[in-house]
Coordinates of C-alpha atoms in Angstrom, one line a residue:
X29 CA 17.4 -59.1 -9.0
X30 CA 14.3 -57.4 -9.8
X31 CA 13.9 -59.0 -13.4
X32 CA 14.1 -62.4 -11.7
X33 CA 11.6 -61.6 -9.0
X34 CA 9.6 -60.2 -12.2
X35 CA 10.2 -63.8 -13.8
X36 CA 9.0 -65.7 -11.2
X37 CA 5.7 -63.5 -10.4
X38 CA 4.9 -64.5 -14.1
X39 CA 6.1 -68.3 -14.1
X40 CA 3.7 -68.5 -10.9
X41 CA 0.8 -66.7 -12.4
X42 CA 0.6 -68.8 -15.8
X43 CA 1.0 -71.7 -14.0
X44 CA -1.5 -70.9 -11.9
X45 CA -3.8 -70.3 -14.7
X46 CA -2.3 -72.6 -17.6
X47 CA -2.8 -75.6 -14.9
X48 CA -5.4 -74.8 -13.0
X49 CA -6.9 -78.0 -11.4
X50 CA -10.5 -79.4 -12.6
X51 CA -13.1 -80.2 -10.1
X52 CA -15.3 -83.1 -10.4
X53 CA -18.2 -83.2 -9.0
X54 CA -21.1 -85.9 -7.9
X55 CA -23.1 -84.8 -10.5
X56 CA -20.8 -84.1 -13.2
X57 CA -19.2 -88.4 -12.2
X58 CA -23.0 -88.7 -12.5
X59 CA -23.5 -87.4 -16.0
X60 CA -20.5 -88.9 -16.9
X61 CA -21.6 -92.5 -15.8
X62 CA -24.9 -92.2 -17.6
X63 CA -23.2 -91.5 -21.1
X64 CA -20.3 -93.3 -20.7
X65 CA -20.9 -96.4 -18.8
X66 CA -21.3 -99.8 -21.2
X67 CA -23.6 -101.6 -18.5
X68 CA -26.1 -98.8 -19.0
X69 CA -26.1 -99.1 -22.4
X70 CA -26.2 -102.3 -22.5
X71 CA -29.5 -102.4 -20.0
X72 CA -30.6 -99.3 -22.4
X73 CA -30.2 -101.2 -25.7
X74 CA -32.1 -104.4 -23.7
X75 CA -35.6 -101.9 -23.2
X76 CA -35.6 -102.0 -27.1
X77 CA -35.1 -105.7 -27.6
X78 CA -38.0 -106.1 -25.3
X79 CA -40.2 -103.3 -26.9
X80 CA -39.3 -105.0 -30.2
X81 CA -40.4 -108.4 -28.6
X82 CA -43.6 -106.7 -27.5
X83 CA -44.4 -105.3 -30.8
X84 CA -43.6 -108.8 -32.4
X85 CA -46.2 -110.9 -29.9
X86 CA -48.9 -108.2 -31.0
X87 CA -48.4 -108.9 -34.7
X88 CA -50.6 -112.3 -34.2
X89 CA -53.6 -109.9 -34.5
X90 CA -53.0 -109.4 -38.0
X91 CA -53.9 -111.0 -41.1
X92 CA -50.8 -113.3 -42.4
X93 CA -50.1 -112.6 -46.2
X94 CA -47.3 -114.2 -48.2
X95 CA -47.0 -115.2 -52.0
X96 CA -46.1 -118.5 -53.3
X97 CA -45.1 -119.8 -56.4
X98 CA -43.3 -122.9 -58.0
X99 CA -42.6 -124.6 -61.3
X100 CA -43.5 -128.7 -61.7
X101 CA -42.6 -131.0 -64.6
X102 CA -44.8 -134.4 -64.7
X103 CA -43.3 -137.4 -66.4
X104 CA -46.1 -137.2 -69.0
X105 CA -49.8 -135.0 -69.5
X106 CA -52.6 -135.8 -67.2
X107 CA -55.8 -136.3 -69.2
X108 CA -59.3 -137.8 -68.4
X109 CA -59.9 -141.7 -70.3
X110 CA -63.3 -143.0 -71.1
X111 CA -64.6 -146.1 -72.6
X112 CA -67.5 -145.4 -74.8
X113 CA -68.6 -148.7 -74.4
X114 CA -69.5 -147.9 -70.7
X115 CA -70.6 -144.6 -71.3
X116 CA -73.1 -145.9 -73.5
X117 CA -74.3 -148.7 -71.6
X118 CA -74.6 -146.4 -68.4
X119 CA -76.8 -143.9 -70.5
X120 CA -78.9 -146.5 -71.2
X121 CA -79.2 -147.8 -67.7
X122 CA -79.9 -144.1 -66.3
X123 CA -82.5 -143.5 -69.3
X124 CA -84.1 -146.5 -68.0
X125 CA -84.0 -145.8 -64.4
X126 CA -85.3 -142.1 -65.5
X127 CA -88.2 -143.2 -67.5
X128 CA -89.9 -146.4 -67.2
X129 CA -92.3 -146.6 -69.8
X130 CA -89.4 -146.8 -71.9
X131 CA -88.3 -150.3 -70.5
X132 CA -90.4 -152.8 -73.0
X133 CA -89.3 -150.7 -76.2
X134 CA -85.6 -150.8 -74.4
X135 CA -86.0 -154.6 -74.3
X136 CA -86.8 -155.0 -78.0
X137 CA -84.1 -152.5 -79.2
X138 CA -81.6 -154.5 -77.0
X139 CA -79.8 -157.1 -79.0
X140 CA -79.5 -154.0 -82.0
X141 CA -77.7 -152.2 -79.0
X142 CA -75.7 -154.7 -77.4
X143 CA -74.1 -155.4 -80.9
X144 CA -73.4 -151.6 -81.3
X145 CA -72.2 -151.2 -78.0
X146 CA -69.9 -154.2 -78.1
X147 CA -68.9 -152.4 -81.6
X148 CA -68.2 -149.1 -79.3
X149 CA -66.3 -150.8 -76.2
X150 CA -63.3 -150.9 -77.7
X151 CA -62.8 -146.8 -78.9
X152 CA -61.8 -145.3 -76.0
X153 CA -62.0 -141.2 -75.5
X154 CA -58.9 -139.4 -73.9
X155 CA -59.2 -135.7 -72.4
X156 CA -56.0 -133.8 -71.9
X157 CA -56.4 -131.9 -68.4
X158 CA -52.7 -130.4 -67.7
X159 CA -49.6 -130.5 -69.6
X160 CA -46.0 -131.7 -68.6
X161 CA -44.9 -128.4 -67.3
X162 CA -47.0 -126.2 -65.3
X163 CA -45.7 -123.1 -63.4
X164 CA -48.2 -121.0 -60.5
X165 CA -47.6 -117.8 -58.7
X166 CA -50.4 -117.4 -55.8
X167 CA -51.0 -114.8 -52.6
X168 CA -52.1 -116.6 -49.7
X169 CA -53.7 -114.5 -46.6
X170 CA -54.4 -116.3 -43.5
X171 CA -55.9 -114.1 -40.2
X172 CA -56.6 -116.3 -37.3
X173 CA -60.1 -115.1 -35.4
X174 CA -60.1 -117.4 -32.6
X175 CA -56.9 -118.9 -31.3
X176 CA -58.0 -119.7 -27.6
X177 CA -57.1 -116.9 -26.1
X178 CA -53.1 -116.9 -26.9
X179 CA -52.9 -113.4 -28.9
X180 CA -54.0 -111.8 -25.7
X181 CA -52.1 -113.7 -23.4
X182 CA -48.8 -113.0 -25.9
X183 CA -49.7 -109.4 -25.3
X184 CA -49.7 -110.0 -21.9
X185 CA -46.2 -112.0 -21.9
X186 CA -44.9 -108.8 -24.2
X187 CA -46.0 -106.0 -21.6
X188 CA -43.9 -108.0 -18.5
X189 CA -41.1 -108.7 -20.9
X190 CA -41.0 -104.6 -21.5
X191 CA -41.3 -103.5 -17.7
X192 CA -39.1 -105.9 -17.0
X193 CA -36.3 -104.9 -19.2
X194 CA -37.1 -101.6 -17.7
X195 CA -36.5 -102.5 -13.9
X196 CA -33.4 -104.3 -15.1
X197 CA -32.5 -101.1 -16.6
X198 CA -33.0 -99.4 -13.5
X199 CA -30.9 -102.5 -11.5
X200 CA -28.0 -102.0 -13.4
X201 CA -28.3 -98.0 -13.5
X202 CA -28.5 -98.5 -9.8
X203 CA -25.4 -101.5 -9.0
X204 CA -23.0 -99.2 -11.2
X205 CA -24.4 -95.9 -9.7
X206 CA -23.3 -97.2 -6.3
X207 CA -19.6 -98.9 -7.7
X208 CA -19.3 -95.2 -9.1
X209 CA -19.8 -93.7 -5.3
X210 CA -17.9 -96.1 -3.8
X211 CA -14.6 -95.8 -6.3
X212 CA -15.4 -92.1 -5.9
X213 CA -15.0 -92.2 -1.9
X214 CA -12.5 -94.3 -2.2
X215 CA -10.9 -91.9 -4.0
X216 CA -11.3 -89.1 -1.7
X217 CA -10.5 -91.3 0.9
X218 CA -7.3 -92.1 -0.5
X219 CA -6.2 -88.3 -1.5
X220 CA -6.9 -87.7 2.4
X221 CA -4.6 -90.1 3.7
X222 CA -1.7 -89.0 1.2
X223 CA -2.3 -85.5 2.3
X224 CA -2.2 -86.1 5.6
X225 CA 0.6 -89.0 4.9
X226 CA 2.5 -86.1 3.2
X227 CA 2.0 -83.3 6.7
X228 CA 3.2 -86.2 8.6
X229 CA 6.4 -87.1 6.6
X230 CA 6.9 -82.9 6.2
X231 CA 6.7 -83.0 10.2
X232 CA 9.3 -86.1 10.7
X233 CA 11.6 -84.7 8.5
X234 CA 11.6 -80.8 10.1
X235 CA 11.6 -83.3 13.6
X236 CA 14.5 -84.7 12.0
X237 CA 16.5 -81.9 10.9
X238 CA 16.3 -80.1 14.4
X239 CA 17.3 -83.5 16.1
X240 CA 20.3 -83.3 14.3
X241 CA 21.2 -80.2 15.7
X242 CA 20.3 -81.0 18.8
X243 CA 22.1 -84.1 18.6
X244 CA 25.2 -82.2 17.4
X245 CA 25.1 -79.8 20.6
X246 CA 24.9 -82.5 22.3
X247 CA 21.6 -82.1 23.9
X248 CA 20.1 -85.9 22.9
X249 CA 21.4 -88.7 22.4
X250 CA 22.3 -91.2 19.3
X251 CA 19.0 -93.6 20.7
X252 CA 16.6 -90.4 20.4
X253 CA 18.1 -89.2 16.9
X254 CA 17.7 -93.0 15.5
X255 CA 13.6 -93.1 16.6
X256 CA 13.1 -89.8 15.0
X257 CA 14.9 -91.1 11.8
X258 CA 13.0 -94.6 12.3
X259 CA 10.1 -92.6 12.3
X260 CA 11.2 -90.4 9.1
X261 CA 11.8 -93.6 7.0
X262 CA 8.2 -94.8 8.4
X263 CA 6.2 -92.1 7.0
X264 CA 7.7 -92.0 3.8
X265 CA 7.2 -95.3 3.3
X266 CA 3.2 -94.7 4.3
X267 CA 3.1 -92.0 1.7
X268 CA 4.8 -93.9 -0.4
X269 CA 2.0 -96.7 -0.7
X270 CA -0.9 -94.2 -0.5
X271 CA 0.5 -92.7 -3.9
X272 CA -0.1 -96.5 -5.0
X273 CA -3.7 -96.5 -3.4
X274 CA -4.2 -93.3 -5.4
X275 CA -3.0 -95.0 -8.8
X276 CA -5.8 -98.0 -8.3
X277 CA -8.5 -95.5 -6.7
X278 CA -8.3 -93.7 -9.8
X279 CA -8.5 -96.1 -12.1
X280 CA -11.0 -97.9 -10.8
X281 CA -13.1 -94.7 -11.2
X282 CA -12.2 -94.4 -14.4
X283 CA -13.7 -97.8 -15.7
X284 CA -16.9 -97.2 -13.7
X285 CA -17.0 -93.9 -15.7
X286 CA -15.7 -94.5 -18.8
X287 CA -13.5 -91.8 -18.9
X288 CA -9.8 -91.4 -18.2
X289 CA -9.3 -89.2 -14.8
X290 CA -6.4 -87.3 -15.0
X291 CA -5.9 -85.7 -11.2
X292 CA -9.3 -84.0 -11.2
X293 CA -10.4 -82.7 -7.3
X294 CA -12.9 -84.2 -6.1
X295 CA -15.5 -81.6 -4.8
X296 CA -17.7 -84.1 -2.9
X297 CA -17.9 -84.0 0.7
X298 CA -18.0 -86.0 4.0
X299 CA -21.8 -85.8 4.9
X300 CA -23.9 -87.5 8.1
X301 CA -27.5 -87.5 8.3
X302 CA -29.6 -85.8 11.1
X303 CA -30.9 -89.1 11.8
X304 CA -30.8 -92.7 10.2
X305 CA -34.5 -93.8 9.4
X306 CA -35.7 -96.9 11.2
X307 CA -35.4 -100.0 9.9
X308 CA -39.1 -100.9 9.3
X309 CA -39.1 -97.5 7.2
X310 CA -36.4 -98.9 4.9
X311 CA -37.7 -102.2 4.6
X312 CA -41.1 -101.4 3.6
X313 CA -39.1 -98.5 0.7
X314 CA -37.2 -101.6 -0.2
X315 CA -40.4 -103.2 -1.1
X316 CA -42.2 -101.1 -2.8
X317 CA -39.1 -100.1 -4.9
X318 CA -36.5 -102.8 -5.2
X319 CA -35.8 -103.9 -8.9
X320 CA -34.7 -107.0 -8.3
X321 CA -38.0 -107.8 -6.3
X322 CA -40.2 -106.1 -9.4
X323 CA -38.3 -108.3 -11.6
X324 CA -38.9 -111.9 -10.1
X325 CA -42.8 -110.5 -9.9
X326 CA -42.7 -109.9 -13.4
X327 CA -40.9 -113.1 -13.9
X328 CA -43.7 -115.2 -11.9
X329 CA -46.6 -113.6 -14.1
X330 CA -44.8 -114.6 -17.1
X331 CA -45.1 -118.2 -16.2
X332 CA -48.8 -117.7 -15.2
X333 CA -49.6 -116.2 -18.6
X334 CA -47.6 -119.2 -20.2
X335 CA -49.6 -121.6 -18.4
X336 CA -52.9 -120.1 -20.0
X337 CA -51.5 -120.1 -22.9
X338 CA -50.7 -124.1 -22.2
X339 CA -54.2 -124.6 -21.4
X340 CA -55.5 -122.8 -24.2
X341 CA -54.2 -125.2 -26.3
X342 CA -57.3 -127.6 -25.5
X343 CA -59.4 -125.0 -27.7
X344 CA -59.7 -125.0 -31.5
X345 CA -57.8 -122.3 -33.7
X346 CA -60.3 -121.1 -35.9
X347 CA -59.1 -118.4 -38.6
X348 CA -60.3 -116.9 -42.2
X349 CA -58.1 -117.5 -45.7
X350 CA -58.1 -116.6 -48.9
X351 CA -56.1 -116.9 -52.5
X352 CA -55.3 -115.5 -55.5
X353 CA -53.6 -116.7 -58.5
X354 CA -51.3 -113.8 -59.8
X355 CA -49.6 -115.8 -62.8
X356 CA -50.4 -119.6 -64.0
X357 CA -49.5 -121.2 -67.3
X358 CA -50.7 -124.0 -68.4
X359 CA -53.2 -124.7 -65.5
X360 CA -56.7 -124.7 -66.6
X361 CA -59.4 -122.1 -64.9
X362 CA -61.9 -125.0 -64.6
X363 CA -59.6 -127.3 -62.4
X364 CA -58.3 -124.5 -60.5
X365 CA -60.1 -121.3 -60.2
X366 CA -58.1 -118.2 -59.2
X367 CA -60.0 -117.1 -56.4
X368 CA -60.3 -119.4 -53.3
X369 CA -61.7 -117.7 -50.0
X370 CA -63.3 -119.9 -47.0
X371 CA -62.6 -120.6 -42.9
X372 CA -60.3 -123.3 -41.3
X373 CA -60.6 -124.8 -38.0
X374 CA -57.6 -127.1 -36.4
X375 CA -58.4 -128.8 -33.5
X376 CA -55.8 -130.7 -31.6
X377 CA -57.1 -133.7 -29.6
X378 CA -54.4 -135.3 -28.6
X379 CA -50.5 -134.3 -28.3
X380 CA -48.7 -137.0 -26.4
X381 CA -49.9 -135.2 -23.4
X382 CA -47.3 -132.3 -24.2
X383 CA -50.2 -129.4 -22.9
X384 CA -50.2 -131.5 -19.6
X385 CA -46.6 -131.4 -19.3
X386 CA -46.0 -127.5 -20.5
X387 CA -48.9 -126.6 -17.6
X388 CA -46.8 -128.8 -14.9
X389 CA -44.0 -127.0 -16.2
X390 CA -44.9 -123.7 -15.5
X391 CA -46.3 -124.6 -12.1
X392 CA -43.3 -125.7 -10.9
X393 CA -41.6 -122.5 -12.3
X394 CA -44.3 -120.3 -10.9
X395 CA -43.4 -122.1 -7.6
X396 CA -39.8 -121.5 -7.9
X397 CA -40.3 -117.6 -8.6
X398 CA -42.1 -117.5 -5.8
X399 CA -39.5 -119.2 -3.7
X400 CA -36.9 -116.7 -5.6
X401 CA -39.1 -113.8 -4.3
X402 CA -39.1 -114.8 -0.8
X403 CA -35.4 -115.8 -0.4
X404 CA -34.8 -112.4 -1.6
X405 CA -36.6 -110.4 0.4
X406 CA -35.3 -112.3 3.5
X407 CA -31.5 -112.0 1.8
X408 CA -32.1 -108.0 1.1
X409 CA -33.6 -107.2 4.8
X410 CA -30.7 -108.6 6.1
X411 CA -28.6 -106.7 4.0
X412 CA -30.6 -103.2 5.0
X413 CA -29.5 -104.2 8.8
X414 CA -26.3 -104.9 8.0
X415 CA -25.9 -101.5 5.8
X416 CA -27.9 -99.6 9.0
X417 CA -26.0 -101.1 11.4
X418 CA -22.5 -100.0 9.8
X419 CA -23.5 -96.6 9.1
X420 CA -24.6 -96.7 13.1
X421 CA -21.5 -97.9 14.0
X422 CA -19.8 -94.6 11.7
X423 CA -21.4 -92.2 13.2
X424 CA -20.4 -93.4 16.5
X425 CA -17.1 -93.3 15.3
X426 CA -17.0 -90.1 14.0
X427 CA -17.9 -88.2 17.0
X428 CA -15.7 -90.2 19.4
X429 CA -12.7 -89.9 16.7
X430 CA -13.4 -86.0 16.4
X431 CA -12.9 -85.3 19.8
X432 CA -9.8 -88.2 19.6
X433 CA -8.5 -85.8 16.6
X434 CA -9.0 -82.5 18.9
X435 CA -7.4 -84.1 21.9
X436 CA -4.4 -85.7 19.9
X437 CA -3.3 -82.1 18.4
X438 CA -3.5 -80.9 21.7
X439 CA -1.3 -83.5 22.6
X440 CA 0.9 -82.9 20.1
X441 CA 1.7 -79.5 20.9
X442 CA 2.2 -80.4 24.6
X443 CA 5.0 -82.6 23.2
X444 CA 6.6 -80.0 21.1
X445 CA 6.9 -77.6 23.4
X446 CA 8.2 -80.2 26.7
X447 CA 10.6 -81.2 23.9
X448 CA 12.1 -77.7 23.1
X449 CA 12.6 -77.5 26.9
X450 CA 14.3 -80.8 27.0
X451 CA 11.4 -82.5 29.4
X452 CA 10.1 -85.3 26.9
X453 CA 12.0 -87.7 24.8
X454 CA 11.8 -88.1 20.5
X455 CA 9.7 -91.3 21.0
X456 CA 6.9 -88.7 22.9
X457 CA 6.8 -86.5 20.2
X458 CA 6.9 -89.2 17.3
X459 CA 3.7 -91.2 19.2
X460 CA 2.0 -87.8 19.9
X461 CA 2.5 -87.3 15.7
X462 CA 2.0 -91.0 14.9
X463 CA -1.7 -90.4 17.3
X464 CA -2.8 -87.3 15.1
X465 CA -2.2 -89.5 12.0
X466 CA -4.1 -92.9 13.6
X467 CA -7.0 -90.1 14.5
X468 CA -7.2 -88.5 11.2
X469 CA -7.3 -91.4 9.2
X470 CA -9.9 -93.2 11.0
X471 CA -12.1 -90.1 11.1
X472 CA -12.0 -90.1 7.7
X473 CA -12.3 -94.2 7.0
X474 CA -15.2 -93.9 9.3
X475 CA -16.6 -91.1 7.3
X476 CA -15.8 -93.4 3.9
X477 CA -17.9 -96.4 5.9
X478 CA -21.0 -94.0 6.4
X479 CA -21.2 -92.7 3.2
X480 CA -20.4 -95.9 0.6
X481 CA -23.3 -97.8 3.1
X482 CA -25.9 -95.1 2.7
X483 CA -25.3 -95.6 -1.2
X484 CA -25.6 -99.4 -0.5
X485 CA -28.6 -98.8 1.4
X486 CA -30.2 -96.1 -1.3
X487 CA -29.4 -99.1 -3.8
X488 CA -31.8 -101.9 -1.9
X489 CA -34.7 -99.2 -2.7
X490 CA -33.5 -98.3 -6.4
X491 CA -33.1 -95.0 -5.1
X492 CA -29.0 -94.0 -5.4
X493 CA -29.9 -90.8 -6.9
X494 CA -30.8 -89.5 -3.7
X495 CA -28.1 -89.9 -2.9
X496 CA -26.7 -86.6 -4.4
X497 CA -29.6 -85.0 -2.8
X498 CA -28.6 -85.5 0.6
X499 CA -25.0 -84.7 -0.4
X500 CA -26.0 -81.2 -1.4
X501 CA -28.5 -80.9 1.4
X502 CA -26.2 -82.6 4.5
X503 CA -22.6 -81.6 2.9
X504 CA -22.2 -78.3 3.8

């Protein structure tokens, strides 16, 4: 006897250590969400696509330099023909032009020279200037100076595409913040109504196991032993499906986090402010701070910028060059020297009116963000009333169902004592039960309603991780 009481002193000990049960708390799900969560590195990863899109738009303030090269074959040489003929008779002509005095000995010479240049005209002169194959290597560097204005714009276009990855960044961080508080009180919420699901059917079956008794000594009847046992099959068929609302609690938790969670406690607590702030407060915090509202502003001066850019498009680009031939053979340094350097200007005059149409364009979508912009701030005040409203509504609740709760136990044990003295019936005691369960759970569903809409209402001003805050601060 005494080695098994030993035994068991032990079993419970180890057990006790060797399964001890983790606690998870808001911070540590919030950790957890940060490093785990794919939409938040997704949203992470898109800050670098945008800073790489920034940092690409700024390159146009550089000189472009690239290196060309290429090999041609000709069907035959290119060379330079002349008649001597003509060249001789055009001397003449210039000499003649160049010094008059000259003319009257010209005239006399003239039939000797007409029958040598007749003798000349047919030899004819041929000057070879490239051969067949020809092969050039050159570096080219082009750096625009003037360009209308666009390089600076594009730097513009870069900056909003960067802050607005950013906000979207926070958006997302925000949504999955509040989908990891929500499947975290759901959670609780759901562990609270097993536990109190499992007192109930512990109760029904004790209730049970004396009605027998008393049903054997005659003192009830079959009627009031078969509502207990109604009862009895009731509750364990409530606690039952709460261990299913458990199973999808947890792993809906589990793919907001990341991370498998294997039965951990949840350390967070029911919490109710002091006070709710007025609604003006949180509309005027929602507007400073929304994301989605930053976003569609960032949006809108895109399209501004991109209209400049359309209109700068009426202006000539304007920009420096210069090139140097690295390897040639067979290209002569008089027909193509190896150092070119200069300025180009292109002008566009006319494009099919495409400028007048890309200006149009973003007009129309400048008007559209702003229509965006306004429908949103009307759609999210509504949504901060609604969210107010509900967490008003909860805290009603839970001071009229804490006093429901108080008054219900009380009840209870009226019942339990009137039915050890015979003066109430089975189906008193089972409603007086059924009452403390009704009262408990929607204490705590009223508790799960205040807390998941103050995280919906942190999330309209991008500002969940208060949330925590006020858990640590109210939660006591």
């Amino acid at each position: 006897m005494r080695h098994t009481l030993l035994l068991a002193v032990l079993c419970t000990t180890l057990g006790s250590i060797g399964y001890a049960q983790q606690s998870l708390s808001l911070e540590d799900a919030a950790a957890i969400l940060y490093s785990n969560n794919n939409a938040i590195k997704i949203s992470e990863t898109g800050i670098e696509i945008a800073k790489t899109q920034k940092q690409q738009l700024n390159s146009a303030w550089y000189p472009f330099i690239s290196a060309t090269g290429g090999y041609l074959h000709f069907s035959n040489k290119i060379s330079a023909d002349a008649n001597i003929g003509e060249l001789a008779d055009d001397a003449l002509q210039a000499l003649a032009q160049t010094f008059p005095s000259l003319e009257a000995l010209l005239q006399q010479l003239l039939p000797q020279l007409q029958q040598a240049l007749n003798s000349l005209g047919n030899i004819t002169l041929s000057f070879p200037l490239l051969e067949q194959d020809i092969t050039s290597i050159d570096a080219i560097a082009l750096w625009p100076l003037f360009t209308g204005g666009k390089r600076i714009l594009a730097g513009k276009i870069g900056t909003s595409l960067h802050r607005q990855a950013q906000e979207l960044n926070t958006l997302t961080t925000n949504a999955q913040m509040v989908l990891m508080l929500n499947t975290y009180y759901t959670l609780k919420l759901a562990r609270e109504v097993e536990q109190m699901n499992t007192e109930n059917l512990q109760f029904m079956e004790k209730l049970l196991h004396n009605a027998k008794r008393l049903k054997e000594e005659g003192f009830i009847n079959k009627a009031d032993y078969l509502v207990i046992q109604v009862a009895r099959d009731e509750a364990a068929r409530e606690l039952h499906s709460s261990t299913q609302s458990i199973q999808i609690a947890s792993s809906a938790l589990s793919a907001v986090l990341g991370k498998e969670i294997n039965g951990e406690e949840l350390s967070g607590r029911w919490f109710v402010l002091d006070s709710i702030p007025h609604i003006n407060a949180i509309y005027e915090s929602i507007l400073q701070k929304n994301a989605q509202l930053k976003i569609l502003e960032f949006q809108e001066g895109i399209l501004e910028n991109n209209e400049k850019i359309a209109r700068s498009n009426y202006m000539p680009n304007i920009a420096l060059f210069a090139k140097q031939n690295l390897y040639s053979h067979n290209v002569p340094k008089n027909l193509m020297p190896r150092t070119i350097f200069g300025a180009t200007m292109q002008w566009n005059l006319f494009d099919g009116l495409n400028r007048e149409k890309e200006i149009q364009k973003s007009r129309l979508g400048q008007q559209q963000a702003s229509y965006a912009c306004n429908q949103a701030q009307q759609e999210l005040l509504t949504a901060a009333i609604s969210l107010r409203s509900k967490m008003e509504d909860a805290t009603c609740n839970i001071n009229t169902l804490g006093n429901t709760l108080q008054l219900a136990r009380e009840l209870l044990r009226e019942r339990e004592k009137s039915y050890a003295e015979g003066m109430c019936t089975s189906t008193d005691v089972v409603a007086a039960r059924t009452a403390v369960t009704q009262a408990s759970t929607a204490l705590n569903l009223a508790h799960w309603e205040y807390s998941t809409s103050l995280a919906n209402l942190l999330a309209l001003s991008s500002d969940t991780h208060k949330f925590i805050e006020l858990h640590n601060e109210y939660g006591k």
